[in-house]
Tab-separated table of C-alpha atoms in Angstrom:
chain	number	residue	atom	x	y	z
A	95	MET	CA	16.254	-0.756	22.706
A	96	PHE	CA	12.667	0.366	23.387
A	97	GLY	CA	10.892	-2.163	25.602
A	98	PRO	CA	10.927	-5.967	25.407
A	99	ARG	CA	11.647	-7.700	22.112
A	100	LYS	CA	10.377	-10.829	20.437
A	101	SER	CA	12.874	-13.653	20.338
A	102	LEU	CA	14.023	-14.629	16.861
A	103	ASP	CA	13.512	-18.288	17.704
A	104	ALA	CA	10.103	-17.805	19.359
A	105	PRO	CA	7.248	-19.781	17.862
A	106	ALA	CA	4.940	-17.806	15.617
A	107	SER	CA	2.091	-18.175	18.065
A	108	GLN	CA	1.300	-19.726	21.381
A	109	GLN	CA	-2.354	-19.170	20.646
A	110	GLN	CA	-3.964	-19.367	17.236
A	111	GLY	CA	-2.070	-19.737	13.979
A	112	LEU	CA	-3.106	-18.878	10.445
A	113	ALA	CA	-3.617	-21.617	7.866
A	114	LYS	CA	-0.725	-22.157	5.404
A	115	THR	CA	-2.476	-21.895	2.049
A	116	LEU	CA	-0.300	-19.665	-0.178
A	117	SER	CA	2.555	-20.375	-2.609
A	118	TRP	CA	4.739	-18.046	-4.708
A	119	PRO	CA	2.298	-17.529	-7.640
A	120	HIS	CA	-0.257	-16.293	-5.106
A	121	LEU	CA	2.367	-13.995	-3.570
A	122	ILE	CA	3.463	-12.447	-6.877
A	123	ALA	CA	-0.212	-11.907	-7.696
A	124	LEU	CA	-0.760	-10.364	-4.259
A	125	GLY	CA	2.204	-8.023	-4.796
A	126	VAL	CA	1.298	-7.024	-8.344
A	127	GLY	CA	-2.350	-6.828	-7.320
A	128	ALA	CA	-1.490	-4.323	-4.604
A	129	ILE	CA	1.119	-2.316	-6.514
A	130	VAL	CA	-0.643	-1.966	-9.871
A	131	GLY	CA	-3.805	-0.122	-9.017
A	132	THR	CA	-5.045	3.327	-8.128
A	133	GLY	CA	-1.505	4.734	-8.219
A	134	ILE	CA	-1.103	4.219	-11.955
A	135	TYR	CA	-4.788	4.299	-12.913
A	136	THR	CA	-5.693	7.458	-10.967
A	137	LEU	CA	-2.799	9.220	-9.212
A	138	VAL	CA	-0.958	9.870	-12.482
A	139	GLY	CA	-3.284	12.849	-12.858
A	140	VAL	CA	-2.673	14.120	-9.325
A	141	GLY	CA	1.082	13.719	-9.778
A	142	ALA	CA	1.013	15.573	-13.113
A	143	GLU	CA	-0.791	18.471	-11.453
A	144	ARG	CA	2.019	18.732	-8.884
A	145	ALA	CA	5.093	18.162	-11.050
A	146	GLY	CA	4.058	18.521	-14.688
A	147	PRO	CA	5.759	16.088	-17.100
A	148	ALA	CA	8.407	15.500	-14.421
A	149	VAL	CA	5.903	13.175	-12.744
A	150	ILE	CA	7.816	10.573	-14.789
A	151	LEU	CA	10.910	11.420	-12.722
A	152	ALA	CA	8.812	11.185	-9.558
A	153	PHE	CA	7.932	7.600	-10.500
A	154	VAL	CA	11.628	6.797	-11.010
A	155	ILE	CA	12.570	8.236	-7.599
A	156	CYS	CA	9.819	6.285	-5.862
A	157	GLY	CA	10.840	3.132	-7.707
A	158	VAL	CA	14.440	3.441	-6.463
A	159	ILE	CA	13.397	4.087	-2.851
A	160	CYS	CA	10.843	1.297	-2.875
A	161	GLY	CA	13.353	-1.018	-4.554
A	162	CYS	CA	15.727	-0.510	-1.614
A	163	ALA	CA	12.864	-1.080	0.818
A	164	ALA	CA	11.866	-4.243	-1.079
A	165	LEU	CA	15.374	-5.693	-0.693
A	166	ALA	CA	15.277	-4.965	3.042
A	167	TYR	CA	11.786	-6.470	3.343
A	168	THR	CA	12.879	-9.615	1.538
A	169	GLU	CA	15.783	-10.325	3.872
A	170	LEU	CA	13.702	-9.648	6.969
A	171	ALA	CA	10.649	-11.583	5.743
A	172	THR	CA	12.741	-14.684	5.055
A	173	LEU	CA	14.605	-14.284	8.357
A	174	ILE	CA	11.394	-13.756	10.376
A	175	PRO	CA	8.613	-15.621	8.507
A	176	ALA	CA	5.771	-14.626	10.805
A	177	ALA	CA	2.675	-12.513	10.219
A	178	GLY	CA	2.959	-8.804	10.933
A	179	SER	CA	5.452	-7.462	8.383
A	180	ALA	CA	7.275	-4.308	9.583
A	181	TYR	CA	5.496	-4.501	12.943
A	182	THR	CA	6.945	-7.939	13.685
A	183	PHE	CA	10.383	-6.958	12.344
A	184	SER	CA	10.403	-3.900	14.627
A	185	TYR	CA	9.235	-5.941	17.637
A	186	THR	CA	12.151	-8.321	17.079
A	187	ALA	CA	14.885	-5.776	16.364
A	188	LEU	CA	13.859	-2.551	18.096
A	189	GLY	CA	11.440	-3.404	20.892
A	190	GLU	CA	7.779	-3.159	21.771
A	191	GLY	CA	7.452	0.640	21.893
A	192	ILE	CA	8.740	1.187	18.360
A	193	ALA	CA	6.759	-1.835	17.162
A	194	TRP	CA	3.577	-0.259	18.461
A	195	VAL	CA	4.212	2.984	16.557
A	196	VAL	CA	4.971	1.016	13.395
A	197	GLY	CA	1.923	-1.236	13.806
A	198	TRP	CA	-0.337	1.730	14.484
A	199	SER	CA	1.064	3.455	11.372
A	200	LEU	CA	0.503	0.297	9.311
A	201	ILE	CA	-3.124	0.180	10.408
A	202	LEU	CA	-3.439	3.733	9.066
A	203	GLU	CA	-1.575	2.830	5.858
A	204	TYR	CA	-3.625	-0.192	4.909
A	205	SER	CA	-6.984	1.230	5.949
A	206	LEU	CA	-6.539	4.478	4.032
A	207	ALA	CA	-4.937	2.712	1.073
A	208	CYS	CA	-8.081	0.609	0.744
A	209	SER	CA	-10.230	3.722	0.991
A	210	THR	CA	-8.099	5.525	-1.624
A	211	VAL	CA	-8.496	2.693	-4.104
A	212	ALA	CA	-12.218	2.487	-3.426
A	213	VAL	CA	-12.578	6.194	-4.268
A	214	GLY	CA	-10.432	5.772	-7.398
A	215	TRP	CA	-12.509	2.766	-8.449
A	216	SER	CA	-15.646	4.836	-7.993
A	217	GLY	CA	-14.262	7.514	-10.337
A	218	TYR	CA	-13.734	4.968	-13.113
A	219	LEU	CA	-17.102	3.338	-12.523
A	220	VAL	CA	-18.953	6.643	-12.704
A	221	GLY	CA	-17.008	7.703	-15.808
A	222	TRP	CA	-17.774	4.396	-17.495
A	223	ILE	CA	-21.474	4.547	-16.650
A	224	GLU	CA	-21.836	8.176	-17.748
A	225	ALA	CA	-19.981	7.478	-21.015
A	226	ALA	CA	-22.709	4.919	-21.663
A	227	GLY	CA	-25.326	7.688	-21.285
A	228	ILE	CA	-26.508	6.744	-17.790
A	229	HIS	CA	-26.548	9.506	-15.178
A	230	LEU	CA	-26.856	8.697	-11.485
A	231	PRO	CA	-27.697	11.113	-8.631
A	232	HIS	CA	-24.636	13.255	-7.889
A	233	ALA	CA	-25.361	13.186	-4.147
A	234	LEU	CA	-24.627	9.437	-4.070
A	235	LEU	CA	-21.442	9.556	-6.160
A	236	VAL	CA	-19.170	11.876	-4.137
A	237	GLY	CA	-18.681	12.812	-0.520
A	238	PRO	CA	-19.398	16.199	1.097
A	239	HIS	CA	-16.113	17.645	-0.279
A	240	GLY	CA	-17.533	17.346	-3.814
A	241	GLY	CA	-20.990	18.664	-3.042
A	242	GLY	CA	-22.566	15.248	-2.498
A	243	LEU	CA	-23.675	13.223	0.492
A	244	ILE	CA	-21.705	9.970	0.221
A	245	ASN	CA	-19.578	8.112	-2.316
A	246	MET	CA	-21.843	5.098	-2.399
A	247	PRO	CA	-19.939	3.085	-5.068
A	248	ALA	CA	-16.766	3.338	-2.942
A	249	VAL	CA	-18.654	2.149	0.133
A	250	LEU	CA	-20.194	-0.800	-1.700
A	251	VAL	CA	-16.938	-2.053	-3.223
A	252	ALA	CA	-15.205	-1.931	0.176
A	253	LEU	CA	-17.977	-3.985	1.744
A	254	ALA	CA	-17.936	-6.476	-1.144
A	255	VAL	CA	-14.189	-7.070	-0.770
A	256	MET	CA	-14.647	-7.463	2.987
A	257	GLY	CA	-17.141	-10.236	2.316
A	258	MET	CA	-14.713	-11.939	-0.057
A	259	LEU	CA	-11.941	-11.953	2.548
A	260	ILE	CA	-14.256	-13.367	5.187
A	261	LEU	CA	-14.778	-16.372	2.889
A	262	GLY	CA	-11.075	-17.267	3.217
A	263	THR	CA	-7.537	-16.351	2.178
A	264	ARG	CA	-6.877	-18.920	-0.546
A	265	GLN	CA	-10.151	-18.241	-2.327
A	266	SER	CA	-9.406	-14.509	-2.235
A	267	ALA	CA	-5.844	-14.964	-3.487
A	268	THR	CA	-6.955	-17.174	-6.386
A	269	LEU	CA	-9.547	-14.617	-7.517
A	270	ASN	CA	-6.837	-11.967	-7.201
A	271	ILE	CA	-4.695	-13.750	-9.835
A	272	VAL	CA	-7.527	-13.405	-12.362
A	273	LEU	CA	-8.018	-9.726	-11.534
A	274	VAL	CA	-4.261	-9.038	-11.864
A	275	ILE	CA	-4.252	-10.534	-15.373
A	276	ILE	CA	-7.153	-8.263	-16.361
A	277	LYS	CA	-5.279	-5.184	-15.091
A	278	LEU	CA	-2.079	-6.051	-16.923
A	279	VAL	CA	-3.914	-6.680	-20.191
A	280	ALA	CA	-5.699	-3.325	-19.840
A	281	LEU	CA	-2.445	-1.431	-19.237
A	282	THR	CA	-0.892	-3.151	-22.245
A	283	ILE	CA	-3.832	-1.981	-24.374
A	284	PHE	CA	-3.308	1.562	-23.074
A	285	VAL	CA	0.386	1.584	-24.020
A	286	VAL	CA	-0.353	0.126	-27.481
A	287	TYR	CA	-2.782	2.986	-28.242
A	288	ALA	CA	-1.076	5.859	-26.407
A	289	ALA	CA	2.612	5.279	-27.193
A	290	PRO	CA	2.290	5.981	-30.963
A	291	ALA	CA	0.752	9.386	-30.087
A	292	PHE	CA	3.873	10.429	-28.139
A	293	ASN	CA	4.638	14.110	-28.722
A	294	LYS	CA	7.860	15.453	-27.239
A	295	ALA	CA	6.301	18.934	-27.081
A	296	ASN	CA	4.143	17.631	-24.213
A	297	LEU	CA	7.305	17.214	-22.133
A	298	HIS	CA	8.070	20.962	-22.182
A	299	PRO	CA	8.522	22.526	-19.742
A	300	PHE	CA	9.593	19.256	-18.157
A	301	MET	CA	9.922	20.542	-14.597
A	302	PRO	CA	7.627	23.598	-14.341
A	303	TYR	CA	7.588	23.649	-10.513
A	304	GLY	CA	11.188	22.629	-9.833
A	305	PHE	CA	12.587	19.561	-8.095
A	306	GLY	CA	12.007	20.175	-4.402
A	307	SER	CA	8.655	20.247	-2.632
A	308	VAL	CA	7.619	23.896	-2.316
A	309	GLU	CA	4.395	25.587	-1.200
A	310	SER	CA	2.507	27.234	-4.074
A	311	GLY	CA	-1.068	28.479	-3.987
A	312	GLY	CA	-1.763	26.582	-0.786
A	313	HIS	CA	-0.495	23.314	-2.288
A	314	LYS	CA	2.916	21.668	-2.401
A	315	ARG	CA	4.330	21.355	-5.913
A	316	GLY	CA	7.510	20.032	-7.473
A	317	VAL	CA	8.956	16.636	-8.334
A	318	MET	CA	9.310	15.588	-4.698
A	319	ALA	CA	5.768	16.782	-3.890
A	320	ALA	CA	4.542	14.528	-6.703
A	321	ALA	CA	6.792	11.700	-5.530
A	322	ALA	CA	5.323	11.993	-2.032
A	323	ILE	CA	1.884	11.100	-3.401
A	324	VAL	CA	2.662	8.789	-6.367
A	325	PHE	CA	4.738	6.824	-3.866
A	326	PHE	CA	1.335	5.281	-3.179
A	327	ALA	CA	1.611	3.670	-6.610
A	328	PHE	CA	4.606	1.549	-5.638
A	329	TYR	CA	3.956	0.096	-2.264
A	330	GLY	CA	2.081	-3.113	-1.932
A	331	PHE	CA	4.977	-5.563	-1.826
A	332	ASP	CA	4.944	-5.052	1.956
A	333	ALA	CA	1.508	-6.676	1.970
A	334	VAL	CA	3.251	-9.823	0.702
A	335	ALA	CA	5.423	-9.811	3.822
A	336	THR	CA	2.302	-9.838	6.009
A	337	SER	CA	1.406	-13.215	4.480
A	338	ALA	CA	4.563	-14.930	5.779
A	339	GLU	CA	2.740	-17.082	8.319
A	340	GLU	CA	0.260	-18.296	5.692
A	341	THR	CA	2.963	-19.189	3.133
A	342	LYS	CA	3.774	-22.858	2.516
A	343	ASN	CA	7.508	-22.307	1.896
A	344	PRO	CA	8.217	-18.785	3.206
A	345	LYS	CA	11.991	-18.722	2.639
A	346	ARG	CA	11.635	-19.389	-1.090
A	347	ASP	CA	8.192	-17.997	-1.846
A	348	LEU	CA	8.584	-14.653	-0.057
A	349	THR	CA	11.790	-13.857	-1.947
A	350	ILE	CA	10.135	-14.578	-5.289
A	351	GLY	CA	6.929	-12.780	-4.332
A	352	ILE	CA	8.433	-9.518	-3.063
A	353	VAL	CA	11.300	-9.007	-5.518
A	354	GLY	CA	9.354	-10.386	-8.477
A	355	SER	CA	6.331	-8.142	-7.975
A	356	MET	CA	8.521	-5.027	-7.653
A	357	LEU	CA	10.425	-5.762	-10.882
A	358	VAL	CA	7.248	-6.454	-12.864
A	359	CYS	CA	5.553	-3.300	-11.642
A	360	THR	CA	8.491	-0.936	-12.180
A	361	VAL	CA	8.651	-1.864	-15.861
A	362	ILE	CA	4.892	-1.426	-16.235
A	363	TYR	CA	4.869	1.986	-14.550
A	364	MET	CA	7.605	3.461	-16.703
A	365	ALA	CA	5.838	2.381	-19.885
A	366	VAL	CA	2.440	3.709	-18.797
A	367	ALA	CA	3.715	7.027	-17.361
A	368	VAL	CA	5.773	7.912	-20.430
A	369	SER	CA	2.883	6.982	-22.745
A	370	ALA	CA	0.330	9.069	-20.811
A	371	ILE	CA	2.453	12.206	-20.407
A	372	GLY	CA	3.716	11.993	-23.985
A	373	ALA	CA	0.243	11.648	-25.458
A	374	LEU	CA	-1.484	14.558	-23.694
A	375	PRO	CA	-0.440	17.896	-22.102
A	376	PHE	CA	-0.129	17.464	-18.350
A	377	THR	CA	-2.623	20.293	-17.728
A	378	GLN	CA	-5.351	18.103	-19.209
A	379	LEU	CA	-4.368	15.134	-17.085
A	380	ALA	CA	-4.146	17.094	-13.837
A	381	ASN	CA	-6.499	15.771	-11.177
A	382	SER	CA	-8.588	13.720	-13.597
A	383	PRO	CA	-10.327	10.900	-11.701
A	384	GLU	CA	-9.710	8.606	-14.709
A	385	PRO	CA	-6.576	9.886	-16.517
A	386	LEU	CA	-5.836	6.808	-18.630
A	387	ALA	CA	-9.358	6.631	-20.011
A	388	LEU	CA	-9.195	10.407	-20.581
A	389	VAL	CA	-6.035	10.043	-22.695
A	390	LEU	CA	-7.666	7.454	-24.927
A	391	ARG	CA	-10.833	9.518	-25.369
A	392	GLN	CA	-8.727	12.514	-26.371
A	393	LEU	CA	-6.953	10.292	-28.910
A	394	SER	CA	-10.354	9.423	-30.443
A	395	GLN	CA	-10.276	5.895	-29.103
A	396	PRO	CA	-13.597	5.739	-27.227
A	397	PHE	CA	-13.852	1.961	-27.366
A	398	ALA	CA	-10.347	1.499	-25.929
A	399	ALA	CA	-11.174	4.100	-23.270
A	400	GLN	CA	-14.250	2.110	-22.313
A	401	LEU	CA	-12.169	-1.059	-22.103
A	402	ILE	CA	-9.625	0.620	-19.815
A	403	ALA	CA	-12.371	1.985	-17.584
A	404	LEU	CA	-14.141	-1.387	-17.519
A	405	ALA	CA	-10.892	-3.166	-16.643
A	406	ALA	CA	-10.350	-0.691	-13.787
A	407	VAL	CA	-13.877	-1.300	-12.548
A	408	ILE	CA	-13.370	-5.074	-12.643
A	409	ALA	CA	-9.788	-5.282	-11.411
A	410	LEU	CA	-9.059	-2.379	-9.044
A	411	PRO	CA	-10.897	-4.210	-6.249
A	412	SER	CA	-7.898	-6.588	-6.217
A	413	VAL	CA	-5.866	-3.752	-4.651
A	414	ILE	CA	-8.514	-3.264	-1.983
A	415	LEU	CA	-8.467	-7.009	-1.389
A	416	VAL	CA	-4.692	-7.135	-0.843
A	417	MET	CA	-4.542	-4.017	1.322
A	418	MET	CA	-7.517	-5.058	3.440
A	419	TYR	CA	-5.881	-8.465	3.795
A	420	GLY	CA	-2.658	-6.820	5.003
A	421	GLN	CA	-4.446	-4.519	7.435
A	422	SER	CA	-6.434	-7.334	8.996
A	423	ARG	CA	-3.219	-9.365	9.490
A	424	ILE	CA	-1.457	-6.453	11.208
A	425	PHE	CA	-4.478	-6.014	13.480
A	426	PHE	CA	-4.548	-9.791	14.049
A	427	VAL	CA	-0.939	-10.150	15.129
A	428	MET	CA	-1.064	-7.057	17.382
A	429	ALA	CA	-4.133	-8.526	19.085
A	430	ARG	CA	-2.443	-11.920	19.363
A	431	ASP	CA	0.501	-10.229	21.070
A	432	GLY	CA	-1.905	-8.656	23.556
A	433	LEU	CA	-1.317	-5.054	22.456
A	434	LEU	CA	-4.954	-4.944	21.329
A	435	PRO	CA	-7.844	-6.985	22.800
A	436	ARG	CA	-7.102	-10.681	22.188
A	437	ARG	CA	-10.674	-11.375	21.190
A	438	LEU	CA	-9.864	-9.603	17.903
A	439	ALA	CA	-7.396	-12.420	17.100
A	440	THR	CA	-10.167	-15.021	16.843
A	441	VAL	CA	-9.656	-17.235	13.794
A	442	SER	CA	-12.544	-18.894	11.977
A	443	PRO	CA	-12.244	-22.716	12.321
A	444	ARG	CA	-13.773	-23.090	8.862
A	445	THR	CA	-11.591	-20.712	6.801
A	446	GLY	CA	-8.539	-20.133	9.022
A	447	ALA	CA	-9.052	-16.373	8.576
A	448	PRO	CA	-9.549	-13.690	11.294
A	449	THR	CA	-13.231	-13.007	10.620
A	450	LEU	CA	-14.033	-10.462	13.345
A	451	ILE	CA	-11.066	-8.256	12.599
A	452	THR	CA	-11.781	-8.393	8.850
A	453	LEU	CA	-15.355	-7.278	9.531
A	454	LEU	CA	-14.251	-4.303	11.638
A	455	THR	CA	-11.592	-3.396	9.080
A	456	GLY	CA	-14.038	-3.466	6.173
A	457	LEU	CA	-16.619	-1.293	7.918
A	458	SER	CA	-14.056	1.384	8.852
A	459	ILE	CA	-12.594	1.431	5.333
A	460	ALA	CA	-16.064	1.814	3.802
A	461	ALA	CA	-16.811	4.769	6.102
A	462	VAL	CA	-13.629	6.647	5.132
A	463	ALA	CA	-14.127	5.935	1.417
A	464	GLY	CA	-17.662	7.253	1.572
A	465	PHE	CA	-16.835	10.709	2.909
A	466	PHE	CA	-13.233	11.757	2.159
A	467	ARG	CA	-11.262	13.020	-0.861
A	468	LEU	CA	-8.861	10.782	-2.786
A	469	ASP	CA	-5.659	12.866	-2.582
A	470	GLU	CA	-6.028	13.574	1.149
A	471	ILE	CA	-6.564	9.889	1.924
A	472	ALA	CA	-3.591	8.830	-0.220
A	473	GLU	CA	-1.224	11.348	1.387
A	474	LEU	CA	-2.103	10.218	4.893
A	475	ALA	CA	-1.748	6.571	3.882
A	476	ASN	CA	1.704	7.395	2.501
A	477	ALA	CA	2.767	8.870	5.844
A	478	GLY	CA	2.004	5.580	7.582
A	479	THR	CA	3.845	3.592	4.925
A	480	LEU	CA	6.926	5.799	5.064
A	481	ILE	CA	7.231	5.232	8.818
A	482	ALA	CA	7.020	1.474	8.237
A	483	PHE	CA	9.668	1.578	5.498
A	484	ILE	CA	11.987	3.669	7.688
A	485	SER	CA	11.663	1.091	10.468
A	486	VAL	CA	12.437	-1.743	8.030
A	487	GLY	CA	15.619	0.003	6.887
A	488	VAL	CA	16.681	0.428	10.519
A	489	CYS	CA	15.785	-3.190	11.369
A	490	LEU	CA	17.900	-4.474	8.484
A	491	ILE	CA	20.960	-2.627	9.827
A	492	VAL	CA	20.308	-3.510	13.481
A	493	LEU	CA	19.842	-7.246	12.853
A	494	ARG	CA	22.958	-7.382	10.680
A	495	ARG	CA	24.843	-6.107	13.740
A	496	THR	CA	23.041	-7.992	16.531
A	497	ALA	CA	22.387	-11.299	14.730
A	498	PRO	CA	24.966	-11.508	11.925
A	499	ASP	CA	25.287	-15.313	11.993
A	500	LEU	CA	21.632	-16.224	11.585
A	501	PRO	CA	20.978	-18.077	8.313
A	502	ARG	CA	19.473	-15.812	5.651
A	503	LEU	CA	18.184	-17.443	2.483
A	504	PHE	CA	18.162	-13.999	0.865
A	505	ARG	CA	20.960	-11.619	1.866
A	506	CYS	CA	20.380	-8.019	0.859
A	507	PRO	CA	23.396	-6.783	-1.144
A	508	ALA	CA	25.244	-3.852	0.494
A	509	ALA	CA	22.829	-4.045	3.405
A	510	TYR	CA	24.106	-0.967	5.229
A	511	VAL	CA	23.919	1.150	2.072
A	512	VAL	CA	20.461	-0.153	1.146
A	513	GLY	CA	19.163	0.326	4.690
A	514	THR	CA	20.526	3.876	4.862
A	515	LEU	CA	19.103	4.823	1.446
A	516	THR	CA	15.717	3.441	2.487
A	517	VAL	CA	15.703	5.526	5.676
A	518	LEU	CA	16.961	8.776	4.096
A	519	GLY	CA	14.771	8.470	0.990
A	520	CYS	CA	11.640	7.847	3.038
A	521	LEU	CA	12.451	10.711	5.415
A	522	TYR	CA	12.754	13.063	2.413
A	523	LEU	CA	9.421	11.878	1.021
A	524	LEU	CA	7.816	12.252	4.454
A	525	ALA	CA	9.067	15.846	4.708
A	526	SER	CA	7.669	16.506	1.211
A	527	LEU	CA	4.078	15.750	2.283
A	528	PRO	CA	1.736	18.693	2.945
A	529	THR	CA	1.927	20.170	6.424
A	530	SER	CA	-1.750	19.405	7.063
A	531	THR	CA	-1.097	15.720	6.319
A	532	LEU	CA	1.829	15.606	8.741
A	533	VAL	CA	-0.300	17.247	11.456
A	534	ARG	CA	-3.037	14.628	11.000
A	535	PHE	CA	-0.440	11.886	11.111
A	536	VAL	CA	0.992	13.195	14.388
A	537	ILE	CA	-2.512	13.353	15.872
A	538	TRP	CA	-3.133	9.730	14.817
A	539	ASN	CA	0.053	8.559	16.502
A	540	VAL	CA	-0.524	10.580	19.670
A	541	ALA	CA	-3.912	8.852	19.945
A	542	GLY	CA	-2.149	5.537	19.340
A	543	LEU	CA	0.387	6.140	22.092
A	544	LEU	CA	-2.456	6.876	24.509
A	545	VAL	CA	-4.017	3.509	23.606
A	546	TYR	CA	-0.648	1.813	24.100
A	547	VAL	CA	-0.074	3.373	27.525
A	548	ALA	CA	-3.643	2.719	28.672
A	549	TYR	CA	-3.965	-0.840	27.328
A	550	GLY	CA	-1.223	-2.311	25.149
A	551	ARG	CA	1.779	-1.963	27.447
A	552	ARG	CA	-0.108	-3.543	30.347
A	553	ASN	CA	-1.511	-6.483	28.392
A	554	SER	CA	1.287	-7.429	25.991
A	555	ASP	CA	2.262	-11.086	25.969
A	556	ALA	CA	5.571	-10.748	27.826
A	557	GLY	CA	5.863	-14.553	28.074
A	558	ARG	CA	7.076	-14.734	24.486
A	559	LEU	CA	9.435	-11.780	24.717
A	560	VAL	CA	13.048	-11.344	25.732
A	561	PRO	CA	14.520	-8.332	27.528
A	562	ALA	CA	15.724	-5.523	25.298
A	563	ARG	CA	19.399	-5.239	24.537
A	564	THR	CA	21.017	-1.929	25.313
């Protein structure tokens, strides 16, 4: 294919391994913790601005595409239970060159996803504080795009989560379970209050900007334009796949963790999206930094609105935790393979976690969160994720052809159909992103290829690889 490949029977590491501390309850919590977050708490407003009430349809489309990707991820994660997720799958099935592009895109995905959630968390925190009658300096609450200097709350929450991860994976995952429960209770409260206020008049016109992604007023609008950004709301199950090497029983636990978290979250999203759009005209929701709390305030439920905002403030950091965890593991395994400096793959003897790489990850995430706008960060993160999902769909098909007899605890049903739908669906979403986002994404990957040519290709650990098949 494209450069040397990892052998399917190669040991996970000839150097340092990660401690096996996670079981399936931790993995479901990791998946739900990553999926249920800024996407449903914050990007509902952005999606409504782009598609109107048809943002509900955008959630359905993303759910179908991500469901196909989740099935592909599950088969590959149980077949190749090593850290690295789509990067490792691509290294095994497609070769080093493609794996580099995927890994570099995943670094972008996870880093910017963390930053997006940090900015969304900041919006809820500020709204909650101001609703209590406390007003903080504007210059410290938003970045330069909003007339401020720096989004200090977003910076601080990113650094706090970084510190939590440095303490160790199991401790972080256990705390995450508590935070996930808080989020789910809050969303249940929202549905209980908002659903009775459903007004079918708020669904008309249902599709004011049409289905396709079209340029309008300098912005892309339509159902697919909304889907291209609320897609952010669904991914997160891929972070579960990055934990394969730290899972006690990967063949069983990864299947439960990935598929289970997707099913739970799809049901939650449909209930919340229909309740929000039905309760309030989409023009009021558009681009609100705290749309769910806004709905409840408009329904004269200030106490419930405060509870929702408080739950977001307490629990949204769980999304940052999972995404930062995933990003650090991608960085770790690329460094362990020699594509990045091996010193970055140093594991703490006390916690079994990659401390140095987590520190660097946290600092970069905090910097982006402090200075950039939420929708721009989310769109660029989505571009990286879509590339990873496309590669997973291709890997599923390739390994079914090149290694059909390998034992698979979970076999994806209609693998060729699922793989093809994953690839085509993600390509359509990628094309639906704003042109400026695609340009930035190309620039990121050109820079990545320069790093690969200058360093990665020369220093990769060829001793654990096998020649590519043609």
